[in-house]
Short mmCIF file of C-alpha atoms and ligand atoms in Angstrom, two decimals:
data_model
loop_
_atom_site.label_atom_id
_atom_site.label_comp_id
_atom_site.label_asym_id
_atom_site.label_seq_id
_atom_site.Cartn_x
_atom_site.Cartn_y
_atom_site.Cartn_z
CA MET A 618 38.70 67.33 30.58
CA LYS A 619 40.37 70.01 31.88
CA ARG A 620 38.25 72.02 34.69
CA ILE A 621 39.11 75.45 34.97
CA LEU A 622 37.93 77.98 38.04
CA LEU A 623 37.53 81.29 36.23
CA ILE A 624 37.48 84.72 37.97
CA ILE A 625 35.93 87.16 36.71
CA SER A 626 36.68 90.79 38.30
CA GLY A 627 35.48 93.99 37.73
CA SER A 628 36.46 95.58 33.96
CA ILE A 629 34.55 96.45 30.82
CA ALA A 630 35.98 93.31 29.16
CA ALA A 631 34.18 90.88 31.76
CA TYR A 632 31.59 90.50 29.31
CA LYS A 633 34.92 88.59 27.63
CA GLY A 634 34.59 86.30 30.46
CA LEU A 635 30.99 84.81 29.30
CA GLU A 636 32.88 84.04 25.82
CA ILE A 637 36.22 82.15 27.47
CA ILE A 638 33.42 79.90 29.04
CA ARG A 639 31.55 79.64 25.40
CA ARG A 640 34.37 79.13 23.69
CA GLY A 641 36.17 76.71 26.52
CA LEU A 642 33.16 74.18 26.51
CA GLU A 643 33.31 73.85 22.44
CA ARG A 644 37.70 72.78 23.73
CA GLY A 645 36.57 70.41 25.54
CA PHE A 646 37.34 72.94 29.52
CA GLU A 647 34.64 72.19 32.36
CA PHE A 648 33.83 76.01 33.99
CA THR A 649 33.02 77.13 37.39
CA THR A 650 33.23 80.57 38.17
CA ILE A 651 33.57 83.26 40.75
CA LEU A 652 32.10 86.54 40.50
CA THR A 653 33.97 89.45 42.01
CA ALA A 654 32.20 92.80 43.38
CA GLY A 655 33.41 94.25 40.78
CA GLY A 656 32.57 91.64 38.59
CA GLN A 657 29.18 91.64 39.09
CA GLN A 658 28.28 95.41 37.88
CA PHE A 659 29.27 94.06 34.42
CA ILE A 660 28.10 90.78 34.11
CA THR A 661 25.35 88.54 36.10
CA PRO A 662 26.38 85.56 37.97
CA LEU A 663 23.11 83.91 36.84
CA SER A 664 24.30 83.86 32.93
CA ALA A 665 27.62 82.74 33.30
CA ALA A 666 26.36 79.51 35.90
CA SER A 667 23.68 79.09 33.20
CA LEU A 668 26.37 79.00 30.45
CA SER A 669 29.27 77.05 32.10
CA GLY A 670 26.19 74.47 33.55
CA ASN A 671 28.33 74.50 36.97
CA PRO A 672 27.20 77.61 39.85
CA CYS A 673 29.05 81.20 40.21
CA TYR A 674 29.83 81.52 43.47
CA THR A 675 30.12 85.25 44.97
CA GLU A 676 30.32 85.60 48.68
CA LEU A 677 33.00 83.80 50.48
CA PHE A 678 30.99 84.00 53.49
CA SER A 679 28.38 81.67 52.46
CA LEU A 680 31.04 78.96 51.33
CA THR A 681 32.71 79.17 54.08
CA ASP A 682 29.31 78.39 56.35
CA GLU A 683 29.61 74.82 54.54
CA THR A 684 30.42 71.84 57.15
CA GLN A 685 33.15 71.74 54.21
CA MET A 686 35.23 74.51 54.42
CA GLY A 687 34.16 75.90 50.52
CA HIS A 688 37.00 78.47 49.46
CA ILE A 689 39.64 75.71 50.43
CA ARG A 690 37.96 72.97 48.35
CA LEU A 691 37.15 75.67 45.87
CA SER A 692 40.70 76.43 45.78
CA ARG A 693 42.22 72.74 44.98
CA GLU A 694 39.46 70.79 43.21
CA HIS A 695 40.65 72.31 39.43
CA ASP A 696 43.71 72.16 37.77
CA VAL A 697 44.09 76.12 36.98
CA ILE A 698 43.06 79.11 38.21
CA LEU A 699 42.32 81.95 35.51
CA VAL A 700 41.60 85.21 36.65
CA ALA A 701 40.38 86.85 33.46
CA PRO A 702 39.64 89.95 33.15
CA ALA A 703 42.29 90.72 35.95
CA SER A 704 42.13 94.42 37.11
CA ALA A 705 45.24 96.29 37.74
CA ASP A 706 43.27 96.46 41.22
CA MET A 707 43.14 92.44 41.87
CA LEU A 708 46.39 92.67 40.70
CA ALA A 709 47.40 94.73 43.30
CA LYS A 710 45.31 92.64 46.06
CA MET A 711 47.16 89.59 44.44
CA VAL A 712 50.95 90.63 45.14
CA SER A 713 50.06 92.02 48.34
CA GLY A 714 48.27 88.73 49.39
CA ARG A 715 44.52 90.40 51.04
CA CYS A 716 41.88 88.19 51.35
CA ASP A 717 38.79 89.98 51.54
CA ASP A 718 36.41 88.40 49.36
CA LEU A 719 35.85 84.58 47.67
CA ALA A 720 37.92 85.39 44.38
CA SER A 721 41.27 86.58 46.70
CA THR A 722 40.77 84.06 49.44
CA VAL A 723 40.56 81.39 46.89
CA LEU A 724 43.96 82.84 44.60
CA LEU A 725 46.10 82.60 48.74
CA ALA A 726 44.43 79.18 49.39
CA THR A 727 45.23 77.60 45.66
CA ASP A 728 47.96 75.13 45.44
CA LYS A 729 46.87 74.95 41.57
CA PRO A 730 48.73 77.41 38.79
CA VAL A 731 47.01 80.62 38.11
CA MET A 732 46.80 82.67 34.92
CA VAL A 733 45.75 86.28 34.93
CA ALA A 734 44.49 87.95 32.28
CA PRO A 735 45.46 91.56 32.38
CA ALA A 736 42.75 94.57 31.61
CA MET A 737 42.54 97.68 31.97
CA ASN A 738 43.42 101.29 30.30
CA HIS A 739 46.91 101.75 28.68
CA LYS A 740 47.93 104.19 31.34
CA MET A 741 47.07 101.67 33.74
CA TRP A 742 48.89 98.85 32.44
CA GLU A 743 51.93 101.55 32.36
CA HIS A 744 51.98 102.32 35.53
CA GLU A 745 54.80 101.71 37.69
CA ALA A 746 53.02 100.38 40.08
CA THR A 747 50.97 97.82 38.07
CA GLN A 748 54.46 96.85 36.22
CA ARG A 749 56.32 96.16 39.85
CA ASN A 750 52.88 93.89 40.66
CA ILE A 751 53.32 92.39 37.41
CA GLN A 752 56.66 91.78 38.21
CA GLN A 753 56.42 90.33 41.63
CA LEU A 754 53.49 88.19 40.70
CA ILE A 755 56.32 86.50 37.91
CA ALA A 756 58.76 86.03 40.81
CA ASP A 757 55.34 83.86 42.99
CA HIS A 758 54.69 81.65 39.37
CA ILE A 759 51.81 83.50 37.92
CA HIS A 760 51.43 83.51 34.65
CA ILE A 761 50.76 86.44 32.70
CA ILE A 762 48.45 86.55 29.27
CA GLN A 763 50.16 89.39 28.15
CA PRO A 764 47.31 92.35 27.08
CA ASP A 765 46.81 93.17 23.49
CA SER A 766 47.24 96.92 22.39
CA GLY A 767 44.47 98.17 20.24
CA SER A 768 41.66 100.77 20.34
CA MET A 769 40.08 100.40 24.36
CA ALA A 770 36.67 100.68 25.12
CA CYS A 771 37.77 104.15 27.05
CA GLY A 772 38.11 105.50 23.45
CA GLU A 773 41.98 105.65 24.26
CA THR A 774 44.60 104.06 22.03
CA GLY A 775 47.62 101.84 23.71
CA THR A 776 48.57 98.51 25.60
CA GLY A 777 46.00 97.16 28.30
CA ARG A 778 42.86 95.39 26.36
CA MET A 779 42.50 91.79 27.33
CA ALA A 780 44.35 89.11 25.09
CA GLU A 781 41.94 87.83 22.55
CA VAL A 782 40.00 84.92 23.96
CA ALA A 783 41.41 82.32 21.66
CA THR A 784 44.79 83.43 22.72
CA ILE A 785 44.20 82.66 26.16
CA LEU A 786 42.58 79.64 25.85
CA ASP A 787 45.60 78.42 22.89
CA TYR A 788 47.77 79.57 26.49
CA ILE A 789 45.94 76.80 28.66
CA GLU A 790 46.09 74.59 26.07
CA ALA A 791 49.62 74.85 25.60
CA HIS A 792 50.08 74.44 29.37
CA PHE A 793 48.71 71.41 29.89
CA THR A 794 49.87 69.59 26.98
CA ALA A 795 53.70 71.22 27.40
CA ASN A 796 56.43 69.20 27.41
CA LYS A 797 56.27 66.98 30.89
CA PRO A 798 59.37 64.37 30.38
CA LEU A 799 59.13 63.09 34.18
CA ALA A 800 55.03 62.76 33.56
CA GLY A 801 54.00 59.54 35.18
CA LEU A 802 57.02 59.21 37.63
CA LYS A 803 56.92 59.28 41.78
CA ALA A 804 59.57 61.44 42.99
CA LEU A 805 60.20 61.89 46.87
CA VAL A 806 62.56 64.65 47.84
CA THR A 807 63.81 65.53 51.42
CA ALA A 808 64.77 68.82 52.50
CA GLY A 809 65.69 71.23 55.02
CA PRO A 810 67.60 70.31 58.15
CA THR A 811 66.54 67.94 60.98
CA PHE A 812 65.82 69.21 64.75
CA GLU A 813 67.21 66.57 67.07
CA PRO A 814 65.08 67.61 70.78
CA ILE A 815 67.45 67.57 73.68
CA ASP A 816 64.07 67.96 75.86
CA PRO A 817 61.28 70.06 74.97
CA VAL A 818 62.79 73.48 74.64
CA ARG A 819 66.25 72.64 72.81
CA PHE A 820 67.66 71.04 70.04
CA ILE A 821 70.54 70.15 67.83
CA GLY A 822 69.71 71.55 64.37
CA ASN A 823 71.80 73.01 61.97
CA ARG A 824 71.77 75.84 59.49
CA SER A 825 69.96 74.24 56.32
CA SER A 826 67.17 76.77 54.97
CA GLY A 827 65.89 74.02 52.35
CA LYS A 828 66.21 76.19 49.29
CA GLN A 829 68.26 73.60 47.07
CA GLY A 830 65.71 70.95 48.14
CA PHE A 831 62.77 72.64 47.34
CA ALA A 832 63.86 74.20 44.25
CA VAL A 833 64.24 70.35 43.60
CA ALA A 834 60.87 69.38 44.60
CA GLN A 835 59.41 72.49 42.16
CA THR A 836 61.42 71.92 38.92
CA LEU A 837 60.65 68.16 39.19
CA ALA A 838 56.75 68.86 39.54
CA ASP A 839 56.85 71.48 36.78
CA ALA A 840 58.48 68.21 34.63
CA GLY A 841 55.18 66.74 35.42
CA ALA A 842 56.98 64.10 38.02
CA ASP A 843 53.91 62.92 40.72
CA VAL A 844 56.77 64.77 43.89
CA THR A 845 56.63 64.27 47.43
CA LEU A 846 58.83 67.02 49.53
CA ILE A 847 59.23 65.28 52.94
CA SER A 848 60.27 68.42 54.62
CA GLY A 849 62.74 69.31 57.98
CA PRO A 850 61.44 73.13 60.02
CA VAL A 851 61.85 75.57 57.41
CA HIS A 852 60.14 78.56 56.81
CA LEU A 853 59.61 78.33 53.06
CA PRO A 854 55.79 77.95 50.72
CA THR A 855 55.41 74.10 49.84
CA PRO A 856 56.20 74.51 45.57
CA MET A 857 53.01 74.71 43.34
CA GLY A 858 51.84 70.93 42.71
CA VAL A 859 54.06 69.37 45.61
CA LYS A 860 52.68 67.20 47.67
CA ARG A 861 54.67 68.78 51.68
CA VAL A 862 55.01 66.20 54.72
CA ASP A 863 56.86 68.05 57.68
CA VAL A 864 58.87 66.56 59.88
CA GLN A 865 61.21 67.40 62.45
CA THR A 866 63.76 64.55 63.16
CA ALA A 867 66.19 62.52 61.24
CA ASP A 868 63.47 59.09 62.54
CA ASP A 869 60.23 60.86 61.46
CA MET A 870 62.07 61.67 58.01
CA LEU A 871 63.21 58.45 57.84
CA ALA A 872 59.69 57.40 58.43
CA ALA A 873 57.70 59.57 56.07
CA CYS A 874 60.32 58.76 53.46
CA ALA A 875 59.35 55.16 53.84
CA SER A 876 55.74 55.60 54.08
CA HIS A 877 55.98 57.16 50.67
CA LEU A 878 57.68 54.52 48.96
CA PRO A 879 58.01 53.01 45.97
CA ALA A 880 58.88 56.15 44.25
CA ASP A 881 60.65 55.94 40.98
CA ILE A 882 63.50 59.15 41.71
CA PHE A 883 64.59 59.70 45.22
CA VAL A 884 66.17 62.51 45.73
CA GLY A 885 68.19 63.67 49.19
CA ALA A 886 69.14 67.02 49.46
CA ALA A 887 68.00 67.31 53.55
CA ALA A 888 70.86 68.28 55.99
CA VAL A 889 69.94 65.70 58.53
CA ALA A 890 71.50 65.63 61.49
CA ASP A 891 74.27 62.95 62.11
CA TRP A 892 73.48 62.12 65.83
CA LYS A 893 70.78 62.41 68.19
CA PRO A 894 70.73 62.73 71.76
CA THR A 895 70.67 58.95 73.66
CA LEU A 896 67.88 60.13 75.41
CA SER A 897 65.77 63.50 75.29
CA SER A 898 64.16 64.29 78.63
CA GLU A 899 60.99 64.85 78.60
CA GLN A 900 60.99 67.56 80.89
CA LYS A 901 63.03 71.16 80.50
CA ILE A 902 66.64 70.15 81.94
CA LYS A 903 67.53 72.32 84.95
CA LYS A 904 71.46 73.39 85.40
CA GLN A 905 72.29 72.22 88.62
CA SER A 906 74.41 75.04 89.52
CA PRO A 907 74.97 78.23 87.53
CA LEU A 908 78.75 77.33 86.72
CA ALA A 909 78.02 73.73 86.17
CA SER A 910 79.30 71.95 82.84
CA PHE A 911 76.77 69.24 81.13
CA ASP A 912 77.77 66.37 79.20
CA LEU A 913 75.33 65.36 76.09
CA THR A 914 75.98 61.95 74.94
CA LEU A 915 74.41 61.27 70.99
CA VAL A 916 73.85 58.18 68.89
CA ALA A 917 74.35 58.13 64.93
CA ASN A 918 70.72 59.03 63.20
CA PRO A 919 69.84 56.75 60.55
CA ASP A 920 71.00 57.85 56.66
CA ILE A 921 67.79 58.23 55.09
CA LEU A 922 69.79 58.24 51.81
CA SER A 923 72.13 55.14 52.11
CA HIS A 924 68.90 53.13 53.78
CA ILE A 925 67.01 54.32 50.72
CA ALA A 926 69.41 53.14 48.32
CA HIS A 927 70.42 49.76 49.73
CA LEU A 928 66.65 48.65 49.68
CA LYS A 929 66.82 45.26 48.01
CA VAL A 930 62.65 45.83 47.70
CA GLY A 931 61.07 48.87 46.11
CA ARG A 932 64.66 50.61 45.32
CA PRO A 933 63.99 53.68 43.56
CA GLN A 934 65.05 53.43 39.56
CA LEU A 935 67.49 56.45 40.52
CA VAL A 936 68.40 57.89 43.90
CA VAL A 937 70.26 60.80 43.91
CA GLY A 938 72.77 62.70 47.24
CA PHE A 939 73.87 65.42 47.61
CA ALA A 940 77.19 65.76 49.52
CA ALA A 941 78.25 69.00 51.88
CA GLU A 942 82.06 69.69 52.01
CA THR A 943 84.14 71.61 53.65
CA GLU A 944 87.51 70.40 51.84
CA ASN A 945 88.59 67.35 49.84
CA LEU A 946 85.21 68.04 47.74
CA ILE A 947 85.86 65.67 44.59
CA PRO A 948 87.67 63.08 46.82
CA PHE A 949 84.82 62.60 49.56
CA ALA A 950 81.93 62.92 47.38
CA THR A 951 82.94 60.51 45.46
CA GLU A 952 83.58 57.91 48.63
CA LYS A 953 80.71 59.19 50.03
CA LEU A 954 78.57 57.81 46.79
CA THR A 955 79.95 54.38 46.75
CA ARG A 956 79.08 54.10 50.50
CA LYS A 957 76.15 55.55 50.47
CA GLY A 958 74.95 53.47 47.01
CA CYS A 959 73.28 56.14 45.21
CA ASP A 960 73.63 56.34 41.62
CA TRP A 961 74.55 60.39 41.16
CA ILE A 962 75.63 62.58 44.00
CA ILE A 963 75.89 66.35 43.83
CA ALA A 964 79.34 67.44 45.16
CA ASN A 965 79.19 71.10 47.06
CA ASP A 966 81.34 73.34 48.28
CA VAL A 967 80.07 74.59 51.79
CA SER A 968 83.64 75.63 53.03
CA ALA A 969 83.49 79.66 54.28
CA GLY A 970 80.09 79.75 55.52
CA CYS A 971 78.85 80.20 51.61
CA VAL A 972 75.66 77.93 50.51
CA PHE A 973 73.69 77.22 54.08
CA GLY A 974 71.22 79.80 53.43
CA GLN A 975 72.69 81.33 49.92
CA ASP A 976 70.81 81.63 46.73
CA ASP A 977 74.05 80.05 45.06
CA ASN A 978 75.40 77.25 45.15
CA THR A 979 78.79 75.76 42.88
CA ILE A 980 78.25 72.25 42.44
CA THR A 981 79.54 69.09 40.63
CA LEU A 982 77.67 66.21 39.52
CA ILE A 983 79.31 62.91 40.01
CA THR A 984 78.29 59.67 38.64
CA PRO A 985 79.86 56.56 38.27
CA ASP A 986 80.88 57.12 34.88
CA GLU A 987 81.40 61.02 35.15
CA THR A 988 82.71 63.80 37.01
CA GLN A 989 81.20 67.38 35.90
CA SER A 990 81.92 70.49 37.58
CA PHE A 991 79.39 73.71 37.27
CA GLY A 992 80.11 76.98 38.20
CA ILE A 993 78.55 79.00 40.65
CA MET A 994 74.65 78.50 39.68
CA SER A 995 71.52 80.33 41.84
CA LYS A 996 70.20 76.68 43.48
CA GLN A 997 67.18 77.67 41.19
CA ALA A 998 69.66 76.85 38.18
CA VAL A 999 70.87 74.05 40.06
CA ALA A 1000 67.29 72.32 40.69
CA THR A 1001 66.93 72.92 36.58
CA LEU A 1002 69.94 71.26 35.60
CA LEU A 1003 69.01 68.36 37.65
CA THR A 1004 65.85 68.16 36.50
CA GLU A 1005 67.39 68.39 33.16
CA LYS A 1006 69.81 64.85 33.93
CA ILE A 1007 66.96 63.01 35.29
CA ALA A 1008 64.82 63.99 32.16
CA ASP A 1009 67.37 62.91 29.89
CA TYR A 1010 68.15 59.42 32.36
CA PHE A 1011 64.26 58.74 31.83
CA SER A 1012 64.23 59.59 28.55
CA PRO A 1013 63.48 56.23 26.61
CA SER A 1014 65.39 57.86 23.35
CA SER A 1015 68.28 58.34 25.77
CA PRO A 1016 71.28 55.50 26.26
CA LEU A 1017 72.02 53.58 29.45
CA PRO A 1018 70.91 54.89 32.09
CA VAL A 1019 74.20 56.05 34.08
CA GLY A 1020 74.85 53.80 36.66
CA GLU A 1021 73.90 50.51 34.58
CA GLY A 1022 76.58 50.60 32.29
N1 CTP B 653 71.96 61.96 54.48
C1 CTP B 653 70.90 61.48 55.00
N2 CTP B 653 70.85 60.84 56.44
C2 CTP B 653 71.54 61.31 57.24
C3 CTP B 653 72.96 62.02 56.74
C4 CTP B 653 72.84 62.45 55.21
O1 CTP B 653 70.09 60.99 53.97
N3 CTP B 653 71.63 61.16 58.23
C5 CTP B 653 72.10 62.38 53.13
C6 CTP B 653 72.09 63.95 53.01
O2 CTP B 653 70.43 63.78 52.54
C7 CTP B 653 73.04 64.44 51.69
C8 CTP B 653 74.18 62.53 51.96
O3 CTP B 653 73.28 61.94 52.59
O4 CTP B 653 72.21 63.64 50.51
C9 CTP B 653 75.24 63.65 52.61
O5 CTP B 653 74.86 64.22 53.46
P1 CTP B 653 76.35 65.25 53.89
O6 CTP B 653 75.94 65.87 54.94
O7 CTP B 653 77.19 65.22 52.92
O8 CTP B 653 77.37 63.88 54.64
P2 CTP B 653 77.37 63.17 55.73
O9 CTP B 653 76.87 61.21 55.30
O10 CTP B 653 76.57 63.80 57.11
O11 CTP B 653 78.75 62.76 56.14
P3 CTP B 653 79.46 64.18 56.45
O12 CTP B 653 79.07 64.52 57.79
O13 CTP B 653 80.60 62.59 57.29
O14 CTP B 653 80.50 64.90 55.52
#
């Protein structure tokens, strides 16, 4: 049974929120509701609670008074959050990330899919501001259930009427039954740089943004995998539905990976620092004199990809690495595939400052059987391509998996 957190905002279509509960219960959904202040102008919390058989929440602070953070709990314990009807104001609030009431706070705190069914006057729907907001919400991975056109409660005709209740429920059902080729599989993904401390304020690091690893984690999760993302220090939001573990050093990253095994799939997208200072000073290292030089001795860090690929017990079935090269792309990457013992390697050209921090990547996928080059692609497209290849590999109908032939 899927649990839906239904947010009903201020619109004449609010009464249809109650219809969503009635028809949704018939389809086996369970509902908990939040009524915004605007929503309460049209329907009462009592009707929503009576129909759903669960509490209807309205206040942010009565929940945060609980020993457990009520709004955080609400945002996490449902399978999906549905905002229906979503007023123009609610959409604008979601775009700006404001959280001055329970509904907007829950929407900002959630790690679950969010679907919105807009409802408003057609002029409001067509307004540049609303259309701009819709584009931003799509970019923020919010699902938009498009409004219908026809005659409206205000007497005018146009697009803006909330989608039919059956359409909204069909949309949710389709989301849950959509093709999830990696359902039931566990994936471990590393991303970002590692920072190796020299002293409490200085470190050795690199320019990795983490974008590629985060995109891979997102697409694997979208394909149904249970994904844990072990991330070095980056400034990126956690992909929807992904468990994230933040680490600083290569040693921490290896320990975090080891503690999250077993997994079926390992993707090493992190730019792990190859070396760390032999000793990290507990105190800030002082200059001996203004012009004195300073010798730093480095030792090799563990190679996480190689370690995981060579595990005798509990090796993930498919181990994928990335090879960042500035020259001899294919020969160097192929040598890396063999040396590190991974099944596939994605070679990417990092010469001339491309890739690190950028949105595009030029890649070649190397497996023991084939070398396939692709033109310039967004990191998102690389992630999608890799996920499709992984899905093919695990598909029961596919031929003998690469690497075992
Ligand atoms: N990798 C790793 N642990 C390391 C170094 C690299 O897990 N200590 C992984 C990366 O996540 C990537 C692959 O190994 O999947 C290759 O990384 P890359 O930086 O291209 O190779 P290096 O091993 O660092 O080799 P070199 O610097 O000599 O090119």
